[in-house]
Tab-separated table of C-alpha atoms and ligand atoms in Angstrom:
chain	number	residue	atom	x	y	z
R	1	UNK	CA	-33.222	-8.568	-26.600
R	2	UNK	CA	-31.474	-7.532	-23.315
R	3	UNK	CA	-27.806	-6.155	-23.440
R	4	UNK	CA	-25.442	-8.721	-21.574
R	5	UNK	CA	-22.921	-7.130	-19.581
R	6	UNK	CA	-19.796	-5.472	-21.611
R	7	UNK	CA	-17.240	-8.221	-22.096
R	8	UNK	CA	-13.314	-7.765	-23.004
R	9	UNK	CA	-10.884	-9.963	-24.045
R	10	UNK	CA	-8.906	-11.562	-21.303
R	11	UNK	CA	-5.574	-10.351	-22.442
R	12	UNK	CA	-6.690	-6.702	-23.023
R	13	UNK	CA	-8.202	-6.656	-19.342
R	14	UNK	CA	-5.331	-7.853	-17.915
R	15	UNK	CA	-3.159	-5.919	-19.591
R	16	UNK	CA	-5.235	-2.768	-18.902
R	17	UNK	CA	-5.098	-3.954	-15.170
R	18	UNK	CA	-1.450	-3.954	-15.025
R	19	UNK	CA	-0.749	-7.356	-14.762
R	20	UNK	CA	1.553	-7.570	-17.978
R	21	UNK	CA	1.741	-7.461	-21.289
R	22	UNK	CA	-0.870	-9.283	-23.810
R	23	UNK	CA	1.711	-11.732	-24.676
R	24	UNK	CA	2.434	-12.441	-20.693
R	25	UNK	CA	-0.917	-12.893	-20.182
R	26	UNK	CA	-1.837	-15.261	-22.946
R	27	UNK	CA	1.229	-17.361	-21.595
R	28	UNK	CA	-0.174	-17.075	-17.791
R	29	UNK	CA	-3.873	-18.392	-19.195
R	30	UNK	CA	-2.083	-21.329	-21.246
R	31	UNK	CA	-0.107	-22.327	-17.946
R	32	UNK	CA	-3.513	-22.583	-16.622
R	33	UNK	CA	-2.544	-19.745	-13.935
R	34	UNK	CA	-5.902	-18.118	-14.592
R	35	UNK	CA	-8.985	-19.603	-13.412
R	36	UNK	CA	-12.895	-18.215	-13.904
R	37	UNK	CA	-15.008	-19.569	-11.552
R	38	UNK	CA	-12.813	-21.965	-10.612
R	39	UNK	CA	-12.502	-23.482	-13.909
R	40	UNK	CA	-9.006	-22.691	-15.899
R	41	UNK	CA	-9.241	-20.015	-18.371
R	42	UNK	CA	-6.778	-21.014	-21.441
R	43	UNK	CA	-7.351	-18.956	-24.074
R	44	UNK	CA	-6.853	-15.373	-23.434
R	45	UNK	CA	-8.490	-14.369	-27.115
R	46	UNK	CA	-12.209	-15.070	-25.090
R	47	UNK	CA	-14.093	-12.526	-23.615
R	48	UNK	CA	-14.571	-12.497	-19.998
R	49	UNK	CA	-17.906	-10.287	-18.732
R	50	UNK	CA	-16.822	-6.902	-16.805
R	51	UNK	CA	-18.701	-6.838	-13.885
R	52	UNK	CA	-18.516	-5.588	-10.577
R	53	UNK	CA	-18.364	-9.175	-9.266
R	54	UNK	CA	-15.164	-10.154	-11.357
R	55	UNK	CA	-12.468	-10.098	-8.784
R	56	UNK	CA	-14.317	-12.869	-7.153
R	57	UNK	CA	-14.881	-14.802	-9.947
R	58	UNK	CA	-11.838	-14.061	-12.100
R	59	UNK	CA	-8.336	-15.437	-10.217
R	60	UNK	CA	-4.425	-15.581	-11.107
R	61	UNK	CA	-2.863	-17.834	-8.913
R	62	UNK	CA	-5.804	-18.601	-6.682
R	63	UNK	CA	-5.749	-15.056	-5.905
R	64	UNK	CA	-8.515	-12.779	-6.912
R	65	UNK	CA	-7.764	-10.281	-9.751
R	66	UNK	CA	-8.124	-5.963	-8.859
R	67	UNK	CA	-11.238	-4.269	-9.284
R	68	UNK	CA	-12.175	-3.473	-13.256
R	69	UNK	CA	-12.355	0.251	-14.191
R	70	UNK	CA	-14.901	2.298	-12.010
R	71	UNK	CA	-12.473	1.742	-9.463
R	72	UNK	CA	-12.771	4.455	-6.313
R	73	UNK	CA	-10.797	4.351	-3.277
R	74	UNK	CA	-10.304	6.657	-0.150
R	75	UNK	CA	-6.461	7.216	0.913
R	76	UNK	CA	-5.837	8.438	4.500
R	77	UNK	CA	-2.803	10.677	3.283
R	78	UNK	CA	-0.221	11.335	5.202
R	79	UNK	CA	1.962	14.538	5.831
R	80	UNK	CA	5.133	14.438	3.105
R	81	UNK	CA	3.298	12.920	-0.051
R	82	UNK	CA	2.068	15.059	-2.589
R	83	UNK	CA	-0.225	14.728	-5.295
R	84	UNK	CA	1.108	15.703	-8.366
R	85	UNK	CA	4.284	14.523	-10.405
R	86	UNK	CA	5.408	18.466	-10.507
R	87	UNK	CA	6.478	18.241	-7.259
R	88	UNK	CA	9.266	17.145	-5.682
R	89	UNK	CA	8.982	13.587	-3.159
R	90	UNK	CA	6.804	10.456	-2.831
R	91	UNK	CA	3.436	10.405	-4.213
R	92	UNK	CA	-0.130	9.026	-3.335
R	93	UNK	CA	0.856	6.967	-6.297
R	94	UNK	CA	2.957	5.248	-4.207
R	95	UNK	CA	0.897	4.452	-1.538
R	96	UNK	CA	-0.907	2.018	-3.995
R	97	UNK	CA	0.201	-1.122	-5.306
R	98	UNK	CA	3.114	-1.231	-7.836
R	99	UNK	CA	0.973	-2.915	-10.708
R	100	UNK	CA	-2.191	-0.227	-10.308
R	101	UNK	CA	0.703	2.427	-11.884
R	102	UNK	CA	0.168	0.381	-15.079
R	103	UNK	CA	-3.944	0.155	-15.272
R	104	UNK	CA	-5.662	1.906	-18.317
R	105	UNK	CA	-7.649	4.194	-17.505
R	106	UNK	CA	-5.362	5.542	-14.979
R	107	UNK	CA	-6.205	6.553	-11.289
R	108	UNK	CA	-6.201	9.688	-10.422
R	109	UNK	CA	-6.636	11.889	-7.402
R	110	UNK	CA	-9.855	14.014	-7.254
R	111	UNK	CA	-8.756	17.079	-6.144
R	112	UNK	CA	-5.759	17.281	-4.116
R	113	UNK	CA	-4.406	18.103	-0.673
R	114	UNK	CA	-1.156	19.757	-0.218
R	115	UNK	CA	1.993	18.016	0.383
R	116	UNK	CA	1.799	19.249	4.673
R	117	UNK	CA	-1.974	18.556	4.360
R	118	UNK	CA	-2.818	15.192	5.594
R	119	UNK	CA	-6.626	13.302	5.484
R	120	UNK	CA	-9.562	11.900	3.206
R	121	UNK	CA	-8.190	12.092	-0.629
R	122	UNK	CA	-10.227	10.387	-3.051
R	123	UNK	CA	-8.902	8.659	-5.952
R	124	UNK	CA	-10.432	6.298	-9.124
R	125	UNK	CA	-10.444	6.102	-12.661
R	126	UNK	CA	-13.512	6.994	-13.154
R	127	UNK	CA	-13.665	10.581	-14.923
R	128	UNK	CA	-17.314	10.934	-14.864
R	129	UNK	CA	-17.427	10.212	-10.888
R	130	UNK	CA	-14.576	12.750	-10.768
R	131	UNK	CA	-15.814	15.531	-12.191
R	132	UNK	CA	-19.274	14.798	-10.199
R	133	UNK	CA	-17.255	15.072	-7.097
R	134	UNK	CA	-15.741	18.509	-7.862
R	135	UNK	CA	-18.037	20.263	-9.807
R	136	UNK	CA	-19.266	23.299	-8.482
R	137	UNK	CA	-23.192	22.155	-9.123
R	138	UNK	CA	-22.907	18.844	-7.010
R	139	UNK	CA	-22.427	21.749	-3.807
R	140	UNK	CA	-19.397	18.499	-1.940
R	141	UNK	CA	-18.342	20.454	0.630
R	142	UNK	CA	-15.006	19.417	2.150
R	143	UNK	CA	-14.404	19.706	6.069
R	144	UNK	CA	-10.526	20.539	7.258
R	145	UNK	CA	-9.299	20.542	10.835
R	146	UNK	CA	-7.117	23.672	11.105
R	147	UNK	CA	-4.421	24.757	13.834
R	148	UNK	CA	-3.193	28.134	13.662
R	149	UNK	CA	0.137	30.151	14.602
R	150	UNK	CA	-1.483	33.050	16.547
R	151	UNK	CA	-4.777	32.616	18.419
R	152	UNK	CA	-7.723	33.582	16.428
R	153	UNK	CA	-9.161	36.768	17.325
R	154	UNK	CA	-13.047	36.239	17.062
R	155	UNK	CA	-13.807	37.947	13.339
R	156	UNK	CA	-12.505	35.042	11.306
R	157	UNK	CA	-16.079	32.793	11.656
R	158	UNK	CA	-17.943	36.253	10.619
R	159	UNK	CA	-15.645	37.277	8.094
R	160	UNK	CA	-15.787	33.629	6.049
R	161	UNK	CA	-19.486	33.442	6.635
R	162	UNK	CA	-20.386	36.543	5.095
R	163	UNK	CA	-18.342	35.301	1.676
R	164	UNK	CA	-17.103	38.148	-0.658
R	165	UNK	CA	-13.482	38.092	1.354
R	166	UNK	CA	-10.836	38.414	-1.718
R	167	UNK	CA	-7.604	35.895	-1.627
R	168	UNK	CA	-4.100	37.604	-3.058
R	169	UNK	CA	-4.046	37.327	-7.007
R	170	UNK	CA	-7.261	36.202	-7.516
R	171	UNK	CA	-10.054	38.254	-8.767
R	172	UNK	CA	-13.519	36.181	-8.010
R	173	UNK	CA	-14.551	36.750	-4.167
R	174	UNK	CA	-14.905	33.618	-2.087
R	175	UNK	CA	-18.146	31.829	-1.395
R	176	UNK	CA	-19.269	31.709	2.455
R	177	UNK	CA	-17.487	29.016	4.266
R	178	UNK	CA	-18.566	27.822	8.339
R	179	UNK	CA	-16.296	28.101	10.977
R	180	UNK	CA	-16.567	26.438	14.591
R	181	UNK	CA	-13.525	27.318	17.028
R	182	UNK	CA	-12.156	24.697	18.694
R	183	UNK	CA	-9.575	26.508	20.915
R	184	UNK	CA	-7.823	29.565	20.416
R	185	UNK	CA	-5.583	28.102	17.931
R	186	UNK	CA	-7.735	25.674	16.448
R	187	UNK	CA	-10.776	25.440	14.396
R	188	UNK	CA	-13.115	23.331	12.081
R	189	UNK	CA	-13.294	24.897	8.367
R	190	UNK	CA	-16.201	23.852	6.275
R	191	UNK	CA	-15.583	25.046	2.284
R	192	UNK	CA	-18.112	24.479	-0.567
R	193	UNK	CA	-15.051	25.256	-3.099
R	194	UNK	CA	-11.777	24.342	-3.628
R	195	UNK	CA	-9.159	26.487	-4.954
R	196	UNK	CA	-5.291	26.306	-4.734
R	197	UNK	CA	-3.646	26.233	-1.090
R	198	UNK	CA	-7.362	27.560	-0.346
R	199	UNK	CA	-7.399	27.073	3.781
R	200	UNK	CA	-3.860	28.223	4.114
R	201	UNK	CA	-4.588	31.620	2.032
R	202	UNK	CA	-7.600	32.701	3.859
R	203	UNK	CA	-6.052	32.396	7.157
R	204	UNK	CA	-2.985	34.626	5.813
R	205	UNK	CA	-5.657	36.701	4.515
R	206	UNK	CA	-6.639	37.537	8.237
R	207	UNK	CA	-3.217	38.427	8.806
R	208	UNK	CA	-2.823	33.975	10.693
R	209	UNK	CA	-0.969	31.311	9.381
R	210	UNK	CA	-1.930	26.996	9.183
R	211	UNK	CA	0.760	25.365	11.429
R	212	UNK	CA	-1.358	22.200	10.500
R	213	UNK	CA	-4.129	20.642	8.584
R	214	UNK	CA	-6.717	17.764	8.009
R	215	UNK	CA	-9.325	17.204	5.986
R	216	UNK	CA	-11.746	14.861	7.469
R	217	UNK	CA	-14.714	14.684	5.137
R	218	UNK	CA	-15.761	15.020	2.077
R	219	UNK	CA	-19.800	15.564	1.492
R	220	UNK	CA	-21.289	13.439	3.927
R	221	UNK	CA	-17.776	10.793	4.097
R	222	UNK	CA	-15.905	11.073	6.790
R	223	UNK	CA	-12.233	9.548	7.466
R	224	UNK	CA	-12.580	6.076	9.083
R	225	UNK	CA	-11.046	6.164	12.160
R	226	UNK	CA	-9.488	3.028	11.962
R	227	UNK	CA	-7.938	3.711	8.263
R	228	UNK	CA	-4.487	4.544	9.461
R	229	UNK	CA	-1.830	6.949	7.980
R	230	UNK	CA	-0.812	5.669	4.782
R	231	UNK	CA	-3.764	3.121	4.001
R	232	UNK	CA	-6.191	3.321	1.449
R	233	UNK	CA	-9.583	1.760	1.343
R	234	UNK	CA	-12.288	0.552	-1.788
R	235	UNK	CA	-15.376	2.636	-1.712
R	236	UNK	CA	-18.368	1.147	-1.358
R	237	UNK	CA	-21.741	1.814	-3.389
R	238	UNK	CA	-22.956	3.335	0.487
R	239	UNK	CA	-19.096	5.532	0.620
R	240	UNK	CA	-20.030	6.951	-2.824
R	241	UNK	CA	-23.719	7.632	-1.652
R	242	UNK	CA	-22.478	9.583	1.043
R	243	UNK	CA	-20.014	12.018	-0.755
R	244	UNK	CA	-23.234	13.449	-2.027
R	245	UNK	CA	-25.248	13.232	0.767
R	246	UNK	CA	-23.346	15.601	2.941
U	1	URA	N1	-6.570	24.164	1.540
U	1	URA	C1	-5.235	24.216	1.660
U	1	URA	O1	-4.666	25.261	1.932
U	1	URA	N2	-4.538	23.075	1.480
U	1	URA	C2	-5.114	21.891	1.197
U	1	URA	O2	-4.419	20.885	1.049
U	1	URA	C3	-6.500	21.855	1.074
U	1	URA	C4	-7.218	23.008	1.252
């Protein structure tokens, strides 16, 4: 017999969606607020089928419902927002809508950019994708637009290419990383890991310093050029191909 796709009660996907509490949504689907397939859904107790497709089929209000878990988004971050709750101002969180701060499982960044670091940030809910995104094995290299304080003075392409260089505090040598000058203050920094305020140290490592910096892809996923400041965007099943086909 062939496995249907997995179903869930309508008030416990709701509910994990962020859209209120069981009881709130059991009085939305009596009020006949919920519809599936254009046909009112009353009784919240029934299981609706999880599928990909279900914000078009599944509506509150005539308006489509968010994406079920194995959500995955790409957030053009801006400078000023930061990506964790330890420190201090807005958060990516609140670049998203209100009621995704409620959804179970949770979003979450993968990886993170600094709070002066602006570009591509990838976010979902989905741990497995996650960890498939920054584990070492998958080799996702990330791609960061940097401008310095003092022009570069032609080792720094050499010196990250040849690996082994040692940031402060740390005791495992760096992998080799590309580097393609720009101008003399600015260059295109291509890194296979990711470790804390990574760019920024091996620049002060070579005695420079990041006045800016961008990260503009992520495996083979570049920043959409019209995907302003601020915006995020769904991935696609072709987006997610990408990230691992850089
Ligand atoms: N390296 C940094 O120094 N900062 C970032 O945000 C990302 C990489």
């Amino acid at each position: 017999m062939s496995k249907g796709p997995p179903t869930l009660r309508l008030d416990r996907l709701l509910a994990n969606l962020g859209y209120g509490s069981r009881r709130e949504i059991q009085a939305l689907a009596k009020n006949g607020r919920i519809t599936l397939d254009g046909e009112p859904f009353r009784d919240a107790d029934k299981h609706v089928p999880v599928t990909r497709d279900l914000p078009e089929r599944l509506k509150l209000d005539d308006k489509a419902i968010d994406p079920p878990p194995g959500l995955a988004l790409m957030l053009h971050k801006p400078l000023g927002v930061t990506c964790s709750h330890k420190e201090a101002g807005p958060l990516v969180y609140d670049l998203l809508p209100t009621r995704w701060r409620m959804r179970d499982p949770a979003i979450s960044t993968i990886g993170r950019l600094d709070k002066e670091t602006s570009g591509l940030l990838l976010m979902t809910d989905d741990g497995a994708l996650l960890h498939r995104v920054i584990s070492p094995k998958s080799h996702v290299a990330k791609r960061y637009r940097v401008t310095l304080d003092r022009p570069l003075n032609g080792e720094e392409a050499g010196a990250f290419a040849a690996g082994g260089l040692m940031l402060d505090g740390e005791t495992k040598p760096l992998l080799p990383a590309t580097m393609e000058t720009l101008s003399p203050t600015e260059a295109i920094l291509t890194l296979s890991e990711g470790r804390y305020h990574q760019v920024r140290r091996m620049y002060a490592a070579l005695g420079n310093h990041v006045t800016a910096l961008h990260r503009d892809r992520i495996g083979g996923l570049s920043l959409p050029d019209d995907l302003p400041a601020g915006e995020f965007r769904l991935m696609s099943e072709a987006d997610l191909a990408a990230i691992f086909a850089g």
